[in-house]
Amino acid sequence: MKSFLASAALVLLAACATTGDDGPVTSAPPALAPDPRIGEMQTSLTELLERIDVLNDRIARLEETRSAPAPVTVAERPAPVERALPSERPAPPQPSAPVQSPSAAAAPAQGSAQPAVVSANLAEAYRKAIMLYGRNNLAEARREFQQVFDTDPTGDLADNALFWIGETYYAASDYTNAMRYYARVWNEYSDQNKAPDALFKTALAQEKTGDLALARKTLQQVIARYPYSSPASTAKQELQRIKY
């Protein structure tokens, strides 16, 4: 009995010593509860992918419908060729219309095609001039714009050509000549699309030359004459900037 009690005491002491060295035994932390928002996001993502699949399927079916050949209707089918019976006589030939000479027939077509060719050439020359201006080839661009204007001074590109001639001078800091061409635009082509821009650029050129009073007056003219144009909106901002 004494030996049993001694053994139990030794075991109890060993347990106490182990607990003191390793510290108190702690229980494992409780598991975190899953965030419900993650599940909602996964559900929304799945629904979105399903909608994309449905849309892709609809697009594929529409493309198949468009690429499929249209069915031939009865009206589009070629009529059967009927053979003439031996007893039938061919119809007498109808008098034909007088044949015109090739030159007479081609004359109206050539006359109608000529304006289209001229317009195409002008558009190409105008595009070339714009590209030259973009590359800062100001003198060459000015010649091209002048050629466009001289070819058709009453056409749709006339006011554009004059405006861009003024722009070449403005870019070269030649504000006197720039204002001269701008003035031609808003005086001679006041109802064309480049007139508001030309009047606004006149005000900017006047600012560059130091005449702020005249520039303010010109900006007010832009607003009064072309109130619904984009240059009028910009003129209001510029007028506030140089007001004092």
Coordinates of C-alpha atoms in Angstrom, one line a residue:
M1 CA 0.0 0.0 0.0
K2 CA 2.8 2.4 0.8
S3 CA 4.6 1.5 -2.4
F4 CA 1.4 2.3 -4.4
L5 CA 1.0 5.7 -2.7
A6 CA 4.6 6.5 -3.4
S7 CA 4.2 5.7 -7.0
A8 CA 1.1 7.8 -7.3
A9 CA 2.9 10.7 -5.7
L10 CA 5.7 10.4 -8.1
V11 CA 3.3 10.5 -11.1
L12 CA 1.6 13.6 -9.7
L13 CA 4.9 15.4 -9.2
A14 CA 6.0 14.6 -12.7
A15 CA 2.8 16.0 -14.1
C16 CA 3.2 19.2 -12.1
A17 CA 6.7 19.6 -13.3
T18 CA 5.7 19.1 -17.0
T19 CA 3.0 21.7 -16.6
G20 CA 5.3 24.2 -15.2
D21 CA 7.9 23.9 -17.9
D22 CA 5.6 23.9 -20.9
G23 CA 3.1 26.4 -19.5
P24 CA -0.7 25.9 -19.1
V25 CA -2.4 23.9 -21.7
T26 CA -4.7 26.0 -23.9
S27 CA -7.6 24.9 -25.9
A28 CA -7.6 25.3 -29.8
P29 CA -9.2 28.5 -31.0
P30 CA -12.8 28.2 -32.3
A31 CA -13.2 28.0 -36.0
L32 CA -14.3 31.2 -37.7
A33 CA -17.8 31.4 -39.1
P34 CA -17.9 31.7 -42.9
D35 CA -18.6 35.2 -44.3
P36 CA -22.0 35.1 -46.0
R37 CA -21.0 37.8 -48.4
I38 CA -18.5 35.4 -50.1
G39 CA -21.3 33.0 -50.9
E40 CA -23.4 35.8 -52.3
M41 CA -20.5 37.0 -54.5
Q42 CA -20.0 33.5 -55.8
T43 CA -23.7 33.1 -56.6
S44 CA -23.7 36.4 -58.5
L45 CA -20.6 35.5 -60.4
T46 CA -22.2 32.2 -61.4
E47 CA -25.4 33.9 -62.6
L48 CA -23.4 36.4 -64.6
L49 CA -21.4 33.6 -66.3
E50 CA -24.7 31.9 -67.2
R51 CA -26.1 35.1 -68.7
I52 CA -22.9 35.5 -70.8
D53 CA -23.3 31.9 -72.1
V54 CA -27.0 32.6 -73.0
L55 CA -26.0 35.8 -74.9
N56 CA -23.2 34.0 -76.7
D57 CA -25.6 31.3 -77.8
R58 CA -28.0 33.9 -79.1
I59 CA -25.3 35.6 -81.0
A60 CA -24.1 32.4 -82.6
R61 CA -27.7 31.5 -83.7
L62 CA -28.1 35.0 -85.2
E63 CA -24.9 34.7 -87.2
E64 CA -26.0 31.3 -88.5
T65 CA -29.3 32.8 -89.6
R66 CA -27.6 35.6 -91.4
S67 CA -25.1 33.4 -93.1
A68 CA -27.7 30.8 -94.2
P69 CA -28.9 31.3 -97.9
A70 CA -32.4 32.6 -98.2
P71 CA -34.9 30.1 -99.5
V72 CA -35.9 30.5 -103.1
T73 CA -39.4 31.6 -103.6
V74 CA -41.7 30.7 -106.4
A75 CA -41.3 34.1 -107.9
E76 CA -37.6 33.8 -108.0
R77 CA -37.5 30.4 -109.6
P78 CA -36.7 30.5 -113.3
A79 CA -39.7 30.0 -115.5
P80 CA -39.7 26.8 -117.6
V81 CA -38.7 27.3 -121.2
E82 CA -41.5 26.5 -123.6
R83 CA -40.8 25.2 -127.0
A84 CA -42.7 26.8 -129.9
L85 CA -45.0 24.4 -131.7
P86 CA -44.4 23.9 -135.4
S87 CA -47.7 25.6 -136.3
E88 CA -46.8 28.7 -134.4
R89 CA -45.2 31.4 -136.5
P90 CA -42.6 33.8 -135.0
A91 CA -43.8 37.3 -134.3
P92 CA -42.8 39.9 -136.9
P93 CA -39.8 41.9 -135.8
Q94 CA -40.6 45.2 -134.1
P95 CA -39.0 48.4 -135.5
S96 CA -35.9 49.2 -133.4
A97 CA -35.0 52.6 -132.0
P98 CA -32.4 54.5 -134.0
V99 CA -28.9 53.6 -132.8
Q100 CA -26.9 56.5 -131.5
S101 CA -23.3 56.9 -132.2
P102 CA -20.9 55.8 -129.4
S103 CA -19.6 59.4 -129.0
A104 CA -23.2 60.8 -128.6
A105 CA -24.2 58.1 -126.1
A106 CA -21.1 58.6 -124.0
A107 CA -21.2 62.4 -124.0
P108 CA -23.8 62.8 -121.1
A109 CA -22.0 60.3 -119.0
Q110 CA -18.7 62.0 -119.3
G111 CA -20.3 65.4 -118.5
S112 CA -21.9 64.1 -115.3
A113 CA -18.8 62.3 -114.2
Q114 CA -16.6 65.3 -114.6
P115 CA -17.8 67.2 -111.5
A116 CA -17.4 64.1 -109.4
V117 CA -13.8 63.7 -110.6
V118 CA -13.0 67.3 -109.8
S119 CA -14.5 67.0 -106.3
A120 CA -12.5 63.8 -105.6
N121 CA -9.3 65.6 -106.7
L122 CA -10.1 68.6 -104.5
A123 CA -10.7 66.4 -101.5
E124 CA -7.4 64.5 -102.1
A125 CA -5.5 67.8 -102.4
Y126 CA -7.2 69.1 -99.3
R127 CA -6.3 66.0 -97.4
K128 CA -2.7 66.3 -98.6
A129 CA -2.5 69.9 -97.4
I130 CA -3.8 68.9 -94.0
M131 CA -1.1 66.3 -93.7
L132 CA 1.6 68.7 -94.7
Y133 CA 0.3 71.1 -92.0
G134 CA 0.4 68.4 -89.4
R135 CA 4.0 67.7 -90.3
N136 CA 4.8 71.4 -89.9
N137 CA 5.5 71.9 -93.6
L138 CA 3.8 75.2 -93.5
A139 CA 4.9 76.8 -96.8
E140 CA 4.1 73.7 -98.8
A141 CA 0.8 73.3 -97.0
R142 CA -0.1 76.9 -97.7
R143 CA 0.5 76.3 -101.5
E144 CA -1.7 73.3 -101.4
F145 CA -4.5 75.1 -99.6
Q146 CA -4.2 78.0 -102.0
Q147 CA -4.6 75.6 -104.9
V148 CA -7.7 74.1 -103.4
F149 CA -9.2 77.5 -103.1
D150 CA -8.2 78.7 -106.6
T151 CA -9.7 75.5 -108.1
D152 CA -13.2 76.1 -106.7
P153 CA -13.6 79.4 -104.8
T154 CA -17.3 78.8 -104.4
G155 CA -17.2 75.1 -103.4
D156 CA -17.6 73.5 -100.0
L157 CA -13.9 73.5 -99.3
A158 CA -13.3 77.2 -100.1
D159 CA -13.8 78.6 -96.6
N160 CA -11.8 75.7 -95.1
A161 CA -8.9 76.3 -97.5
L162 CA -8.8 80.0 -96.6
F163 CA -9.0 79.3 -92.9
W164 CA -6.1 76.9 -93.0
I165 CA -4.0 79.3 -95.0
G166 CA -4.5 81.6 -92.0
E167 CA -3.5 78.8 -89.7
T168 CA -0.2 78.3 -91.5
Y169 CA 0.6 82.0 -90.9
Y170 CA -0.6 81.8 -87.3
A171 CA 1.7 78.8 -86.7
A172 CA 4.6 80.8 -88.2
S173 CA 3.8 83.7 -85.8
D174 CA 2.8 85.9 -88.8
Y175 CA -0.3 87.2 -87.1
T176 CA -0.9 90.0 -89.6
N177 CA -1.3 87.7 -92.5
A178 CA -3.2 85.2 -90.4
M179 CA -5.8 87.9 -89.5
R180 CA -6.0 88.9 -93.1
Y181 CA -7.1 85.4 -94.2
Y182 CA -9.3 84.9 -91.1
A183 CA -11.1 88.1 -92.0
R184 CA -11.8 86.8 -95.5
V185 CA -13.4 83.7 -94.1
W186 CA -15.8 85.5 -91.7
N187 CA -16.5 88.3 -94.2
E188 CA -16.9 86.3 -97.5
Y189 CA -18.2 83.0 -96.0
S190 CA -20.0 84.2 -92.9
D191 CA -22.6 81.4 -93.1
Q192 CA -20.1 78.6 -93.6
N193 CA -18.8 76.3 -90.9
K194 CA -15.3 77.8 -90.6
A195 CA -16.6 81.4 -90.0
P196 CA -16.9 81.1 -86.2
D197 CA -13.5 79.5 -85.9
A198 CA -11.9 82.2 -88.1
L199 CA -13.5 85.0 -86.0
F200 CA -12.3 83.3 -82.8
K201 CA -8.8 82.9 -84.1
T202 CA -8.8 86.6 -85.1
A203 CA -9.3 87.4 -81.4
L204 CA -6.4 85.1 -80.5
A205 CA -4.2 86.8 -83.0
Q206 CA -5.1 90.2 -81.6
E207 CA -4.1 88.9 -78.2
K208 CA -0.7 87.8 -79.6
T209 CA -0.2 91.3 -81.0
G210 CA -1.0 92.9 -77.6
D211 CA -4.3 94.5 -78.5
L212 CA -6.4 93.0 -75.7
A213 CA -9.2 95.6 -76.0
L214 CA -9.8 94.7 -79.6
A215 CA -9.5 91.0 -78.7
R216 CA -12.2 91.3 -76.1
K217 CA -14.4 93.1 -78.6
T218 CA -13.9 90.3 -81.2
L219 CA -14.6 87.6 -78.7
Q220 CA -17.9 89.3 -77.9
Q221 CA -18.7 89.3 -81.6
V222 CA -18.1 85.6 -81.7
I223 CA -20.6 85.1 -78.9
A224 CA -23.1 87.4 -80.5
R225 CA -22.9 86.2 -84.1
Y226 CA -22.5 82.5 -83.5
P227 CA -24.0 81.9 -80.0
Y228 CA -24.6 78.2 -80.4
S229 CA -21.2 77.3 -81.9
S230 CA -18.3 75.6 -80.2
P231 CA -16.0 78.7 -80.7
A232 CA -18.6 80.8 -78.9
S233 CA -18.3 78.6 -75.8
T234 CA -14.6 78.8 -75.9
A235 CA -14.8 82.6 -76.5
K236 CA -16.7 83.0 -73.2
Q237 CA -13.9 81.2 -71.3
E238 CA -11.2 83.3 -73.1
L239 CA -13.1 86.5 -72.4
Q240 CA -13.1 85.7 -68.7
R241 CA -9.4 85.0 -68.8
I242 CA -8.4 88.3 -70.4
K243 CA -11.2 90.4 -68.8
Y244 CA -8.8 92.3 -66.6

